[in-house]
mmCIF file of C-alpha atoms in Angstrom:
data_model
loop_
_atom_site.group_PDB
_atom_site.id
_atom_site.type_symbol
_atom_site.label_atom_id
_atom_site.label_comp_id
_atom_site.label_asym_id
_atom_site.label_seq_id
_atom_site.Cartn_x
_atom_site.Cartn_y
_atom_site.Cartn_z
ATOM 1 C CA MET M 711 -0.476 -0.314 -0.112
ATOM 2 C CA ASN M 712 1.214 3.356 -1.013
ATOM 3 C CA ILE M 713 -0.220 5.958 0.805
ATOM 4 C CA ILE M 714 -0.976 9.429 -1.026
ATOM 5 C CA GLY M 715 -2.600 11.581 1.556
ATOM 6 C CA GLU M 716 -5.749 11.614 4.457
ATOM 7 C CA ILE M 717 -8.714 13.422 5.030
ATOM 8 C CA GLN M 718 -10.095 13.583 8.727
ATOM 9 C CA LYS M 719 -13.486 12.439 8.446
ATOM 10 C CA ASN M 720 -14.799 13.139 12.086
ATOM 11 C CA GLN M 721 -12.981 13.129 15.564
ATOM 12 C CA LYS M 722 -12.525 9.373 15.165
ATOM 13 C CA GLU M 723 -12.820 7.823 11.498
ATOM 14 C CA LYS M 724 -10.863 9.279 8.362
ATOM 15 C CA ILE M 725 -10.335 8.313 4.805
ATOM 16 C CA ILE M 726 -6.637 6.963 3.407
ATOM 17 C CA VAL M 727 -5.978 7.818 -0.490
ATOM 18 C CA SER M 728 -3.567 4.952 -1.327
ATOM 19 C CA THR M 729 -3.151 2.642 -3.996
ATOM 20 C CA ASN M 730 -2.531 -1.130 -3.810
ATOM 21 C CA GLU M 731 -2.517 -3.723 -5.803
ATOM 22 C CA TYR M 732 -4.490 -6.379 -5.633
ATOM 23 C CA LYS M 733 -3.534 -10.518 -7.704
ATOM 24 C CA GLY M 734 -1.809 -8.307 -10.013
ATOM 25 C CA ASN M 735 -3.816 -5.674 -10.674
ATOM 26 C CA LYS M 736 -3.051 -1.976 -9.652
ATOM 27 C CA TYR M 737 -5.918 0.129 -8.610
ATOM 28 C CA VAL M 738 -6.878 3.818 -6.409
ATOM 29 C CA ASP M 739 -8.123 2.890 -3.255
ATOM 30 C CA LEU M 740 -10.650 5.093 -0.479
ATOM 31 C CA ARG M 741 -10.765 3.502 2.089
ATOM 32 C CA VAL M 742 -12.901 4.874 6.039
ATOM 33 C CA HIS M 743 -10.709 3.988 8.927
ATOM 34 C CA TYR M 744 -11.635 4.401 12.714
ATOM 35 C CA GLU M 745 -9.236 4.694 15.423
ATOM 36 C CA ASP M 746 -8.674 2.083 17.490
ATOM 37 C CA GLU M 747 -9.529 3.323 21.348
ATOM 38 C CA THR M 748 -6.866 0.544 22.877
ATOM 39 C CA SER M 749 -3.803 1.448 20.700
ATOM 40 C CA GLY M 750 -4.830 4.633 19.261
ATOM 41 C CA GLU M 751 -3.660 3.030 15.837
ATOM 42 C CA TYR M 752 -5.786 3.684 12.553
ATOM 43 C CA LYS M 753 -7.117 0.876 11.056
ATOM 44 C CA PRO M 754 -9.402 -0.192 7.794
ATOM 45 C CA THR M 755 -13.062 -0.546 7.534
ATOM 46 C CA LYS M 756 -14.764 -2.678 4.853
ATOM 47 C CA LYS M 757 -16.501 1.324 4.371
ATOM 48 C CA GLY M 758 -14.694 2.341 0.694
ATOM 49 C CA ILE M 759 -14.221 1.783 -2.582
ATOM 50 C CA ALA M 760 -11.042 0.330 -4.475
ATOM 51 C CA ILE M 761 -11.566 2.450 -7.923
ATOM 52 C CA ASN M 762 -9.600 0.827 -11.745
ATOM 53 C CA PRO M 763 -7.336 3.443 -12.860
ATOM 54 C CA LYS M 764 -9.199 2.941 -16.275
ATOM 55 C CA ILE M 765 -12.144 5.096 -14.854
ATOM 56 C CA LEU M 766 -10.420 6.929 -12.472
ATOM 57 C CA PRO M 767 -11.049 9.894 -14.864
ATOM 58 C CA GLU M 768 -14.809 9.277 -15.122
ATOM 59 C CA VAL M 769 -15.042 9.232 -11.365
ATOM 60 C CA VAL M 770 -13.241 12.690 -10.167
ATOM 61 C CA GLU M 771 -15.436 14.196 -13.339
ATOM 62 C CA MET M 772 -18.444 13.109 -11.520
ATOM 63 C CA ILE M 773 -17.170 13.583 -7.894
ATOM 64 C CA ILE M 774 -16.334 16.873 -9.514
ATOM 65 C CA GLN M 775 -20.121 17.796 -10.844
ATOM 66 C CA GLY M 776 -21.962 16.566 -7.955
ATOM 67 C CA GLY M 777 -19.691 18.919 -5.791
ATOM 68 C CA GLU M 778 -20.814 21.878 -8.519
ATOM 69 C CA GLN M 779 -24.108 21.281 -7.636
ATOM 70 C CA LEU M 780 -24.341 21.565 -4.344
ATOM 71 C CA GLN M 781 -23.064 24.920 -4.354
#
């Protein structure tokens, strides 16, 4: 996993953007991580999406369009 960046979602969760590889396929992963109360470390949840780089530009464009519609 190669971490690109982190976005604080709320007090106990953050979204970590990373690049990963699974079964020979590379993808961009956006995953919610929670803060483990015992260790203080952030651990991944099942909440997230792995995006194939072939469709990444289309996904980014739609996210931008969604943001523009909310303004």
